Short mmCIF file of C-alpha atoms and ligand atoms in Angstrom, two decimals:
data_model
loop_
_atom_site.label_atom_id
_atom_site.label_comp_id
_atom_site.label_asym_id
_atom_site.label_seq_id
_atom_site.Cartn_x
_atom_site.Cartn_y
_atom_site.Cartn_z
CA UNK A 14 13.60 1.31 -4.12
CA UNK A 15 11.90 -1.99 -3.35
CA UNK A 16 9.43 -1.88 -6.41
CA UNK A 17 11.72 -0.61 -9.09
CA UNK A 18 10.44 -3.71 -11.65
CA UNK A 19 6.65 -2.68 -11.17
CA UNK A 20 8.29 0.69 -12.01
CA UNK A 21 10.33 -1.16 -15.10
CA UNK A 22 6.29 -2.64 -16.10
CA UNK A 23 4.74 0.42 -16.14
CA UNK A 24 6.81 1.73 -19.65
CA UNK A 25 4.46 0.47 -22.32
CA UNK A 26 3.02 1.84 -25.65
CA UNK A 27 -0.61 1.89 -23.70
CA UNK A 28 0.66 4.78 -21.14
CA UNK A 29 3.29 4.85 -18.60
CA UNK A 30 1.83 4.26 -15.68
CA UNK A 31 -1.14 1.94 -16.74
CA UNK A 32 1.03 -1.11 -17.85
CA UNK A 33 2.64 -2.22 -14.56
CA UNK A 34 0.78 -3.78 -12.97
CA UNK A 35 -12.83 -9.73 -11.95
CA UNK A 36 -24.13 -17.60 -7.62
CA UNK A 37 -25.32 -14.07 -6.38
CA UNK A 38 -24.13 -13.87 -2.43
CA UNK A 39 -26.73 -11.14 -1.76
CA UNK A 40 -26.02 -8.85 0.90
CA UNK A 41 -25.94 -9.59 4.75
CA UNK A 42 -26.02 -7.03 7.23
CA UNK A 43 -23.14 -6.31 10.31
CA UNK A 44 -24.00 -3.86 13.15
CA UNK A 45 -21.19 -2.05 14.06
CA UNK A 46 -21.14 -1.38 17.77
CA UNK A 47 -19.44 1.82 18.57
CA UNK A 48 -16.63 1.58 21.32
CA UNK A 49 -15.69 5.73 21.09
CA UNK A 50 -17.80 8.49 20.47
CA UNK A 51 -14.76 11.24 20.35
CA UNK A 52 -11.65 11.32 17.76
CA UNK A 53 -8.61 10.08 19.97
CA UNK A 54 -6.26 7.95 18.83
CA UNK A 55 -7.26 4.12 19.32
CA UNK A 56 -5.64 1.38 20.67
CA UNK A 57 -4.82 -0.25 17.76
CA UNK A 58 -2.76 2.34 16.32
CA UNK A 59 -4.85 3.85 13.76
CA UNK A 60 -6.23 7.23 13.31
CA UNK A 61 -9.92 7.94 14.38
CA UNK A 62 -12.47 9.78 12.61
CA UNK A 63 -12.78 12.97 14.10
CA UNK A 64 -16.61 13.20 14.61
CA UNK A 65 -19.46 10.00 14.85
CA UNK A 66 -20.57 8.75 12.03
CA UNK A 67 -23.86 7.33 11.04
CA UNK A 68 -25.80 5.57 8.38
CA UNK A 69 -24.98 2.73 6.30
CA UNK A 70 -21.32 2.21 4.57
CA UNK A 71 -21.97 -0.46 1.94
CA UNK A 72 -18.88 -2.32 1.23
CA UNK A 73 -18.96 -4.61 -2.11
CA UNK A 74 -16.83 -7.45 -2.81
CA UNK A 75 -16.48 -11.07 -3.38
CA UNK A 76 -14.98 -12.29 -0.87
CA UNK A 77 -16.69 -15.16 0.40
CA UNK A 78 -14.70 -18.06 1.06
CA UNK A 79 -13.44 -18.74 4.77
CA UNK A 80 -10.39 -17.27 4.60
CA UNK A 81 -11.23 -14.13 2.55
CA UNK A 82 -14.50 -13.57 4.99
CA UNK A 83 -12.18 -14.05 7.96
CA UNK A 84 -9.77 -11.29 6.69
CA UNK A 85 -12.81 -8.76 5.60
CA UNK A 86 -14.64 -9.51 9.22
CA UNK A 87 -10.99 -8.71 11.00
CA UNK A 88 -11.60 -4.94 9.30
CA UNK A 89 -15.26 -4.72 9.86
CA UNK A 90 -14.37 -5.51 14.05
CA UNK A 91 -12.01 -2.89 13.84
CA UNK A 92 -13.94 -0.24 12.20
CA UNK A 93 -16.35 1.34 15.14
CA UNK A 94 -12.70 2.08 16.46
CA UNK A 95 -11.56 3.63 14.04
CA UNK A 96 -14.60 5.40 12.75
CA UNK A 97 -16.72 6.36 16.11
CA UNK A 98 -20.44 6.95 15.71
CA UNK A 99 -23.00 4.38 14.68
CA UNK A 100 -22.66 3.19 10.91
CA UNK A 101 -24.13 -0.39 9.75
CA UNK A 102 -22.14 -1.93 7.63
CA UNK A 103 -24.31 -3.79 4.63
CA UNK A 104 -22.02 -6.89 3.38
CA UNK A 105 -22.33 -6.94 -0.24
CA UNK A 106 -20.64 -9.89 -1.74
CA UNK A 107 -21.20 -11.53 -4.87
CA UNK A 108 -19.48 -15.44 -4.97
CA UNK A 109 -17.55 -16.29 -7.37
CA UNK A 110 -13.83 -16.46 -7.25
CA UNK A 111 -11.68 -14.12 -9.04
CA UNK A 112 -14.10 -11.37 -8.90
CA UNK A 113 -15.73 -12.08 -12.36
CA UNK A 114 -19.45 -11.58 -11.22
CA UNK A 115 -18.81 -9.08 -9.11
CA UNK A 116 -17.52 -6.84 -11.47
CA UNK A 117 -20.52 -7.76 -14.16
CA UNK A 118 -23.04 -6.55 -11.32
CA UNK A 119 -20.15 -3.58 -9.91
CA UNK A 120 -20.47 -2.68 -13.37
CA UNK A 121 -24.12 -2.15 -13.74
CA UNK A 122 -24.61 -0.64 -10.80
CA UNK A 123 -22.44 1.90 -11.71
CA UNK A 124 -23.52 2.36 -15.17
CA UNK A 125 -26.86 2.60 -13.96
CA UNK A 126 -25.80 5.43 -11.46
CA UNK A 127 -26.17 2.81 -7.95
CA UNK A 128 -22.77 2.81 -6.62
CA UNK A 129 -21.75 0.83 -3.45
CA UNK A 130 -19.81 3.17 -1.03
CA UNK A 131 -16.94 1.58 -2.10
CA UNK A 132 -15.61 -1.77 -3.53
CA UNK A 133 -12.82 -4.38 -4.16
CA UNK A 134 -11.16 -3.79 -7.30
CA UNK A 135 -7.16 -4.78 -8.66
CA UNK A 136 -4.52 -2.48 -8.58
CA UNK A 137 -3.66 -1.57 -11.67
CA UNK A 138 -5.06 -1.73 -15.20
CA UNK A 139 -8.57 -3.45 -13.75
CA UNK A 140 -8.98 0.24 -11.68
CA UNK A 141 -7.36 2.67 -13.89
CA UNK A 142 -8.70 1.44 -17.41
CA UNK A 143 -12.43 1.29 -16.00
CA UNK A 144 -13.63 3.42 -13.39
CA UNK A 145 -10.63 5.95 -13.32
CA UNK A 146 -10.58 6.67 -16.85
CA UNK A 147 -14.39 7.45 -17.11
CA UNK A 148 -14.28 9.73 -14.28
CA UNK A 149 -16.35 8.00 -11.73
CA UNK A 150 -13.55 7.77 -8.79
CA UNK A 151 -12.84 10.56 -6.61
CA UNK A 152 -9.53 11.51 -5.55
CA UNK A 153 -7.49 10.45 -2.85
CA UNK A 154 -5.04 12.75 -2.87
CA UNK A 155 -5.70 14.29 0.62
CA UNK A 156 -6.37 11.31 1.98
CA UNK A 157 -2.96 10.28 1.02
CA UNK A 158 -1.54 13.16 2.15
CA UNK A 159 -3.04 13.14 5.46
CA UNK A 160 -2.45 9.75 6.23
CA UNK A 161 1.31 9.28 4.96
CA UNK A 162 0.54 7.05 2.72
CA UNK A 163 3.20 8.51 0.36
CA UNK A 164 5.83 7.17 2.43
CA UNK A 165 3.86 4.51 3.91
CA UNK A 166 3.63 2.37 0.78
CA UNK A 167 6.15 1.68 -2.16
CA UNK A 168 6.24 3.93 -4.43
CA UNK A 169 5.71 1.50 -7.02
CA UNK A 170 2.99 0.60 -5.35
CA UNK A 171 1.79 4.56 -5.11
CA UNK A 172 2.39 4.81 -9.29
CA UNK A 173 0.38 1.33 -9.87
CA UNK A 174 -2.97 3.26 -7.88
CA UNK A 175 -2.33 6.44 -9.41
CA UNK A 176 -3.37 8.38 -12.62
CA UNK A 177 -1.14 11.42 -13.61
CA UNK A 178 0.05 11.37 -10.36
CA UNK A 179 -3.61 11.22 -8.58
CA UNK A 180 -4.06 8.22 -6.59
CA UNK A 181 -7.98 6.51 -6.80
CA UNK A 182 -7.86 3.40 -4.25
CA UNK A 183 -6.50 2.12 -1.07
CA UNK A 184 -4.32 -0.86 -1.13
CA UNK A 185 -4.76 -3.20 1.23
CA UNK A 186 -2.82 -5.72 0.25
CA UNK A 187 -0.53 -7.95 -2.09
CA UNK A 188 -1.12 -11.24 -3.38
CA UNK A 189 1.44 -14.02 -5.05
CA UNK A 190 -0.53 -15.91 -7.76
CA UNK A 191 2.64 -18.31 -8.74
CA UNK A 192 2.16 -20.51 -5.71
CA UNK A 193 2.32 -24.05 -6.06
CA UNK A 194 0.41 -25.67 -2.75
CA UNK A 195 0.82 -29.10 -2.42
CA UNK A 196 -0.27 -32.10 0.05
CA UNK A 197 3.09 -32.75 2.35
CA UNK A 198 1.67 -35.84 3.61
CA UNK A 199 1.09 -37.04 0.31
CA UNK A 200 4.08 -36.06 -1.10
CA UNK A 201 6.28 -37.91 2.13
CA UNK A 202 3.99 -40.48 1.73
CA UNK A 203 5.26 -41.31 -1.94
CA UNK A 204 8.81 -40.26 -1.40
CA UNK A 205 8.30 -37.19 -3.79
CA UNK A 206 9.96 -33.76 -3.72
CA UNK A 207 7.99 -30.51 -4.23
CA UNK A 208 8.80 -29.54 -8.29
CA UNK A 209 10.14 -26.92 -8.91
CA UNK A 210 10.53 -27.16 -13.15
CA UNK A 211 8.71 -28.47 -15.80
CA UNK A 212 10.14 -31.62 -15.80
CA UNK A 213 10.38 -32.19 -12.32
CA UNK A 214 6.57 -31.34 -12.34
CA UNK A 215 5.71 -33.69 -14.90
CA UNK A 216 8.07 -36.24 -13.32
CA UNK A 217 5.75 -35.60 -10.06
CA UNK A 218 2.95 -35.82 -12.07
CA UNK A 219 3.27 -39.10 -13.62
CA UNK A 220 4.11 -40.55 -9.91
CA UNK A 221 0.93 -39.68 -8.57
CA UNK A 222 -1.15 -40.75 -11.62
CA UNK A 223 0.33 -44.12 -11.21
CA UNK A 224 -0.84 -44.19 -7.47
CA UNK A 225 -4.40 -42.96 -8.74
CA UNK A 226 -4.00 -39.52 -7.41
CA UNK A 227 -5.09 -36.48 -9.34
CA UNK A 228 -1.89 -34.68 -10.02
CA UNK A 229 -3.61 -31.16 -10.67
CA UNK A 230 -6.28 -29.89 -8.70
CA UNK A 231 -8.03 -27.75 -10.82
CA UNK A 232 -11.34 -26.06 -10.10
CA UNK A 233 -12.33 -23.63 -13.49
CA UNK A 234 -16.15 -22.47 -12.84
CA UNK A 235 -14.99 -19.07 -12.37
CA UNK A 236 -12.87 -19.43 -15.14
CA UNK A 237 -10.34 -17.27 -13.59
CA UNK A 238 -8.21 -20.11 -12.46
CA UNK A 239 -7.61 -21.51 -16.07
CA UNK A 240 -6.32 -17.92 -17.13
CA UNK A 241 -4.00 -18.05 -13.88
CA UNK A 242 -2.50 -21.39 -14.58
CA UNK A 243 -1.88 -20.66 -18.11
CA UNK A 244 -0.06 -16.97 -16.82
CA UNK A 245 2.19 -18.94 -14.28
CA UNK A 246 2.65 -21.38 -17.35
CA UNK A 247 3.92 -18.49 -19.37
CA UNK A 248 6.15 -16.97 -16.88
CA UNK A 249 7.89 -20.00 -15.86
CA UNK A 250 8.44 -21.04 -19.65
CA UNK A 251 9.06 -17.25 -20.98
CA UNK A 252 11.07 -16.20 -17.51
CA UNK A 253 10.22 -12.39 -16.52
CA UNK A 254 11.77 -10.40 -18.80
CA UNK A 255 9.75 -11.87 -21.66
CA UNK A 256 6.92 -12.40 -19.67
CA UNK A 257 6.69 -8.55 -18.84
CA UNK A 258 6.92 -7.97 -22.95
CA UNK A 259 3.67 -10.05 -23.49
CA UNK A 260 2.07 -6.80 -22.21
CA UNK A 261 4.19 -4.11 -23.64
CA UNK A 262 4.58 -5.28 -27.31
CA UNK A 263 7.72 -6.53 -26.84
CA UNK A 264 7.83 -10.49 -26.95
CA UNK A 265 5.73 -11.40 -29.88
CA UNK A 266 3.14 -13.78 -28.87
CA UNK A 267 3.30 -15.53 -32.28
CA UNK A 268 6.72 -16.53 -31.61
CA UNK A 269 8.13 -20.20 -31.38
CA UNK A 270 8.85 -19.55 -27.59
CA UNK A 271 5.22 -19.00 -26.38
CA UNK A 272 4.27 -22.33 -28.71
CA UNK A 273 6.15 -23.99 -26.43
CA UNK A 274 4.76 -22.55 -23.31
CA UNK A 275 1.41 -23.15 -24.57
CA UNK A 276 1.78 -26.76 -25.36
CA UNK A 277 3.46 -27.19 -21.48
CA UNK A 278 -0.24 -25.63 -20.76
CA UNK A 279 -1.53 -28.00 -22.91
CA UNK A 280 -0.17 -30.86 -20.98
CA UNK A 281 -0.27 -29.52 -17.83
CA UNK A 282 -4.49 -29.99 -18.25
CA UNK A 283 -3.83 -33.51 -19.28
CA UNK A 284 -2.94 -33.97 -15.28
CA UNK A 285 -6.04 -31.90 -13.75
CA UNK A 286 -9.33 -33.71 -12.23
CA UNK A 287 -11.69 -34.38 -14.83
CA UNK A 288 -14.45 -32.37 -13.22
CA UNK A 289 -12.12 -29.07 -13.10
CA UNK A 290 -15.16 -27.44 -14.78
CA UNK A 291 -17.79 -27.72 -12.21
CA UNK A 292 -15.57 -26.76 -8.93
CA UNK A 293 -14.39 -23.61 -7.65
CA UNK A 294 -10.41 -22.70 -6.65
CA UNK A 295 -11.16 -23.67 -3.35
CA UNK A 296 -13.51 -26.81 -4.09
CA UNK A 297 -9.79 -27.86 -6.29
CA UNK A 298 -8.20 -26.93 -2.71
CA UNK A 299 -10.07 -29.47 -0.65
CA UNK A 300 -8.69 -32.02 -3.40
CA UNK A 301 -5.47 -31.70 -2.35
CA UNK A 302 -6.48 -31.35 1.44
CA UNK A 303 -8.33 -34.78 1.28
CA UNK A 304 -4.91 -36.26 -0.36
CA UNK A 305 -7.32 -36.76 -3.28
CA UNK A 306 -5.24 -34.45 -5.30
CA UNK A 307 -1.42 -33.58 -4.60
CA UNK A 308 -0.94 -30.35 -5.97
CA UNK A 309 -2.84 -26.68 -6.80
CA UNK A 310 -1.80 -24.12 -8.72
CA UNK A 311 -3.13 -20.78 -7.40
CA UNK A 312 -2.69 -17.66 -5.35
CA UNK A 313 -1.82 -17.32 -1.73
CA UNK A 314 -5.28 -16.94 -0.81
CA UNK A 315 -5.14 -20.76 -0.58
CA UNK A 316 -2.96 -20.20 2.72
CA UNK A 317 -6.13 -18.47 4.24
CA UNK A 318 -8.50 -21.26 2.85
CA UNK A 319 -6.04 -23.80 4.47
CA UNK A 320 -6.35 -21.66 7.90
CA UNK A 321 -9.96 -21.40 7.80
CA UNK A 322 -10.31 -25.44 7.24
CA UNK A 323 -7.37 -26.20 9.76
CA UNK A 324 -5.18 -27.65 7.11
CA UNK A 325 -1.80 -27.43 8.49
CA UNK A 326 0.19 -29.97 6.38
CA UNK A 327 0.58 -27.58 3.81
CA UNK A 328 3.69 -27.17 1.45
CA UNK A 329 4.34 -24.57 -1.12
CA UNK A 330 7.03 -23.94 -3.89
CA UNK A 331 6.60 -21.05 -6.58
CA UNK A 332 4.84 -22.73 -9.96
CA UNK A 333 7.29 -24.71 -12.41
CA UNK A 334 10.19 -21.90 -13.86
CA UNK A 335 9.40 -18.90 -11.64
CA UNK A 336 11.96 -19.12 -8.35
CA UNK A 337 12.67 -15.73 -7.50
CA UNK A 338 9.79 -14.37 -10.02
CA UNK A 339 6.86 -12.95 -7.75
CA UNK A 340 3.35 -12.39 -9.56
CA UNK A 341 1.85 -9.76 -7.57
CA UNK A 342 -1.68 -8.33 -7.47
CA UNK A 343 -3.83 -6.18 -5.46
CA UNK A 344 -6.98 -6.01 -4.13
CA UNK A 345 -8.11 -2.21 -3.17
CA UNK A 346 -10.66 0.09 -2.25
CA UNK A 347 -11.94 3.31 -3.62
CA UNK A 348 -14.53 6.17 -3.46
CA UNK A 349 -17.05 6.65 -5.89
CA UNK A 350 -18.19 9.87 -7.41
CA UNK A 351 -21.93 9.94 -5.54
CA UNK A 352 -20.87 7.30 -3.12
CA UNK A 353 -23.68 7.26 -0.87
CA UNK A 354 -22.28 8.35 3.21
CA UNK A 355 -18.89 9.31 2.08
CA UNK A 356 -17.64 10.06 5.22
CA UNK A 357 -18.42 6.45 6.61
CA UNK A 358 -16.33 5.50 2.90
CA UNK A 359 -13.77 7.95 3.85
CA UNK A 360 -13.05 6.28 7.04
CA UNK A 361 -12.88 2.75 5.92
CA UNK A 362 -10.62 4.03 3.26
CA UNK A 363 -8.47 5.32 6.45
CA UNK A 364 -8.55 1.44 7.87
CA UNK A 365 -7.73 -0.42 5.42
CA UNK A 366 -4.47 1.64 4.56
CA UNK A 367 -3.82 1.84 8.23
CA UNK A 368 -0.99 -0.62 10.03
CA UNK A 369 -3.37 -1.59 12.10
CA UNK A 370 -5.59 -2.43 9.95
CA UNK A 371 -3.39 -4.23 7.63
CA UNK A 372 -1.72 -6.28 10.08
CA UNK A 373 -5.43 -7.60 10.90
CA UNK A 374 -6.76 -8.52 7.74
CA UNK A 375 -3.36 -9.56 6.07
CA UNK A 376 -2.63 -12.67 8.30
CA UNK A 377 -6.01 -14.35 7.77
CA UNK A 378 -6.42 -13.07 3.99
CA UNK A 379 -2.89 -15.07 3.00
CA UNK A 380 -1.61 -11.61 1.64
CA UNK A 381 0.89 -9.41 3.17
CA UNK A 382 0.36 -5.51 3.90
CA UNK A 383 1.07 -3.08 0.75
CA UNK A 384 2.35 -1.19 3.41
CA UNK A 385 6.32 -1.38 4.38
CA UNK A 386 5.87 -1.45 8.47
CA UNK A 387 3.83 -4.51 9.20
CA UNK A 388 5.21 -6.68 12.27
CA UNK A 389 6.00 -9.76 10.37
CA UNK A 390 5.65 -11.58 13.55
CA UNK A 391 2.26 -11.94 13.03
CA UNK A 392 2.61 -13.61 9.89
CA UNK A 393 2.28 -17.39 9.73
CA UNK A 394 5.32 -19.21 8.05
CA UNK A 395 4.46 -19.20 4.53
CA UNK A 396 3.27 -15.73 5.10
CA UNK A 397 6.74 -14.62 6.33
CA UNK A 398 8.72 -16.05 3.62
CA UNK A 399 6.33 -13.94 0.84
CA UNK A 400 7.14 -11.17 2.93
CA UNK A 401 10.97 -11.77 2.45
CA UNK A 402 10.11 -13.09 -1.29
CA UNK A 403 8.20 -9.49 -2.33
CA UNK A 404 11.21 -7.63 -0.95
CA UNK A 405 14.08 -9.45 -3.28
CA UNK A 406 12.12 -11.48 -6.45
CA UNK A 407 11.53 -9.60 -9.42
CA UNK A 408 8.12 -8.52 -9.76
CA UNK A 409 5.90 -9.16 -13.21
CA UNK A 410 1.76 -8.36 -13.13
CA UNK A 411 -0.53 -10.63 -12.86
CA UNK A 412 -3.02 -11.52 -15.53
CA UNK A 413 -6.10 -12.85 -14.61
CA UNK A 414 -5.91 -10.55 -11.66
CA UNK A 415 -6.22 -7.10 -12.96
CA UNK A 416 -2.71 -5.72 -13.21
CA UNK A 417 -1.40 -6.68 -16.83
CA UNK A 418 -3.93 -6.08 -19.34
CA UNK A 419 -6.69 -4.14 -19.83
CA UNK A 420 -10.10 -5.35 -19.08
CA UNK A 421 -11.40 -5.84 -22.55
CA UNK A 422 -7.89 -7.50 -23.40
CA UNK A 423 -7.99 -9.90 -20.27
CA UNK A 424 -12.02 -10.71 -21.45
CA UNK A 425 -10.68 -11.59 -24.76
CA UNK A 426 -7.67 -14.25 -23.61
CA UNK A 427 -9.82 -15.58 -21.05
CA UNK A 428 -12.27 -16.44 -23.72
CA UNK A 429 -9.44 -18.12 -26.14
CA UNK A 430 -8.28 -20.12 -22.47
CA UNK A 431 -11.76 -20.98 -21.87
CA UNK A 432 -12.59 -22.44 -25.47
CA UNK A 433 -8.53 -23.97 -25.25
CA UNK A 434 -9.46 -25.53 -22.42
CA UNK A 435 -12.46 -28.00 -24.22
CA UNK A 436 -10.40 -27.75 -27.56
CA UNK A 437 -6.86 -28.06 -26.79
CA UNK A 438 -5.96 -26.70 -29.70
CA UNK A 439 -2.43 -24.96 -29.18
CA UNK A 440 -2.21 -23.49 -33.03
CA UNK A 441 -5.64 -21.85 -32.48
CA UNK A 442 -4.70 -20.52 -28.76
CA UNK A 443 -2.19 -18.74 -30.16
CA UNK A 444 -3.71 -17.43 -33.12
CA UNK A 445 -6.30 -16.04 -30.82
CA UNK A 446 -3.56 -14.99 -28.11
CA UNK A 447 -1.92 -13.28 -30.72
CA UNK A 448 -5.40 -11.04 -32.15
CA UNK A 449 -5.91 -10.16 -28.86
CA UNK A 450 -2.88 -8.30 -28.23
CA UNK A 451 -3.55 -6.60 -31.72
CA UNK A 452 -7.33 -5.56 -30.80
CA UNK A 453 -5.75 -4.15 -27.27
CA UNK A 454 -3.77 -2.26 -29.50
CA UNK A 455 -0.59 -3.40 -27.51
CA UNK A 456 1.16 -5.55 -31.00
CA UNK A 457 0.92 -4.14 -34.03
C1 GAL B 6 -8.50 -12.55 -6.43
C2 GAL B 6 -8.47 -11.60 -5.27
C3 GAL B 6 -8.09 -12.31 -4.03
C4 GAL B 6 -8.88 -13.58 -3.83
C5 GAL B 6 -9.02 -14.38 -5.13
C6 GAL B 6 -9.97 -15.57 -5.06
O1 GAL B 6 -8.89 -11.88 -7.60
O2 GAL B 6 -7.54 -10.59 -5.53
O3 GAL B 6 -8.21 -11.44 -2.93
O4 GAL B 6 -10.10 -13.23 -3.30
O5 GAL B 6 -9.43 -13.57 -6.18
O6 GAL B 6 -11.31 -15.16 -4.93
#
């Protein structure tokens, strides 16, 4: 079984299954124009709805750099095929990477009764500790069941969008947040090699600073990215096993070991841009694309921000530590309870768990399918070797993407990174890192 360590996270004191694995866009509007009007099988492999719909399907995310519009537009082109009739899809995306926004409006909305038809969430604890667990998703099971989903993806991947065996979302993909992207021309340039330790990094690190080039691109608004650098910091200091025990109780976060992985964090943002504060992930991208920065840390979504700006002198190494470690996360889709035009939901829900559908939005998204049959052919080259990396590294959560910690646990470290990250106080970090896991109940 491919996913037995997501399988290996989900043991916890929390609940079995809930430990393995977040500038207002406004809403544009895209017609669907209807190729079919009956329910035979469609060229691209998926299968259709059986009668025409109509109405509007409102579809709410934040995806709205290049690269994640690209991927979302490949599913939207595809959906009169699969889902024959008339529907209008409304574009709902709120900006801001990481999700954080979007899930402060998401959550209004549904607190105040106003769902979207459906919307992006993580796999894992960000789905089944919010929306599952107050009873406002409906469930898939039939849809599962129908489709083959059960064989079609992992079954750690099945467990990690299911509650008491009930599955609530669609994955449509998986994501690798330890990525370290870096500026080949820059790096050939100064006769460096990409790092792939601490103190290879650092020896990197101090070679570009002496050339005037920002080691670290870092871009923080979102605050997201802070959280994610300091997670890849912990894994490659910690290594997996102890990693996975930050979020089960089992490695104590007081200890002397996560000191030290704190104060490599700590130094790590003594190499980032100074104006980390004011730039998104991708704004800390085009750093390194201009050869103004040499390296990122961040998730492979940077592979479809290099696509959509035609940056092709891209390299990439897993961050500092975690060779053969693979952070995974997952964006996926659900239904509602009172979802308005179910059916339309029902249908997307049908595409984006499809092949066909996968194998479009995966390539230009920098993800690969949640799903075990995509043609890996049509996979770019540092999309093909995550595809052979998911299948053999051992698998931890990722934080500041949903699938380790609770929500209110995640909102509490990010605030202790975010205050670390003007402070740079390791001893209070900690202290805070620690109280956290005791108010999530997780440490005792
Ligand atoms: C993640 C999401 C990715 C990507 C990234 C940057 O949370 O899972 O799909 O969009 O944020 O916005």
């Amino acid at each position: 079984m491919r996913l037995k360590s997501w399988q290996v996270l989900a043991v916890g004191p929390l609940a079995l299954i809930l430990l393995a694995l977040a500038a207002c866009g406004g809403g544009d509007n895209a017609t669907n124009t209807p190729t079919a009007t009956g329910g035979s099988p469609t060229a691209s492999g998926a299968t259709s709805s059986a009668s025409p719909l109509s109405g509007t399907l409102e579809i709410f995310s934040w995806w709205t750099t290049g690269g994640e519009a690209a991927g979302l537009q490949a599913l939207y082109n595809l959906y009169p095929q699969v889902c024959p009739g008339n529907v209008t899809i409304q574009n709902s995306t709120i900006a801001g990477g990481g999700g954080d926004a979007a899930r402060q409006v998401l959550a209004s909305r549904m607190q105040g009764g106003d769902p979207p038809g459906t919307f992006q969430i993580h796999m894992g604890h960000e789905l089944l500790d919010s929306y599952v667990a107050s009873g406002d998703m409906q469930s898939l099971k039939s849809l599962f069941d129908s489709q083959g989903w059960n064989t079609a993806f992992p079954q750690g991947v099945l467990d990690i969008v299911s509650k008491d065996g009930i599955p609530y979302s669609v994955p449509v993909n998986i994501h690798r947040a330890n990525v370290l992207w870096y500026n080949k021309k820059t790096f050939t340039d100064n006769g460096l090699t990409a790092p792939t330790t601490f103190d290879q990094f650092f020896q990197v690190a101090d070679a570009l600073k002496a050339k005037g080039i920002t080691p670290l691109a870092l871009g923080d608004k979102d605050t997201f990215e802070s959280v994610q650098l300091l997670e890849t910091t912990l894994l490659g200091s910690l290594g997996p096993d102890k990693y996975k025990g930050l979020w089960t109780g089992t490695t104590d976060w007081s200890g002397s070991d996560v000191t030290a992985a704190l104060t490599t964090f700590q130094k790590m943002l003594t190499y980032t841009n100074d104006d980390h504060s004011s730039l998104t992930w991708d704004q800390a991208n085009d750093l390194v694309i201009q050869g103004k920065a040499g390296m990122t840390i961040m998730g492979d979504w940077v592979d479809a921000d290099n696509k959509a700006k035609g940056f092709t002198d891209s390299g990439w190494v897993p961050t500092p530590g975690t060779s053969g470690t693979y952070d995974a996360l997952s964006d996926t889709f659900g239904l509602p309870k009172n979802a308005p035009n179910p059916d339309a939901v029902t249908c997307w829900l049908k595409l984006v768990g499809s092949k066909a559908g996968q194998e479009a939005f995966n390539p230009l998204k920098g993800s690969v399918c949640a799903r075990t049959d995509c043609d890996k052919s049509l996979f770019d080259t540092y999309l093909q070797s995550a595809i052979d990396d998911w299948k053999t590294d051992t698998i931890v959560p990722s934080l500041a993407h949903g699938a380790a910690a609770s929500p209110s646990w995640l909102s509490d470290i990010s605030d202790a990174v975010t205050s670390f990250v003007s402070d740079r106080n390791v001893s209070t970090l900690q202290d805070r890192l620690s109280t956290a896991c005791k108010t999530a109940t997780v440490c005792s």
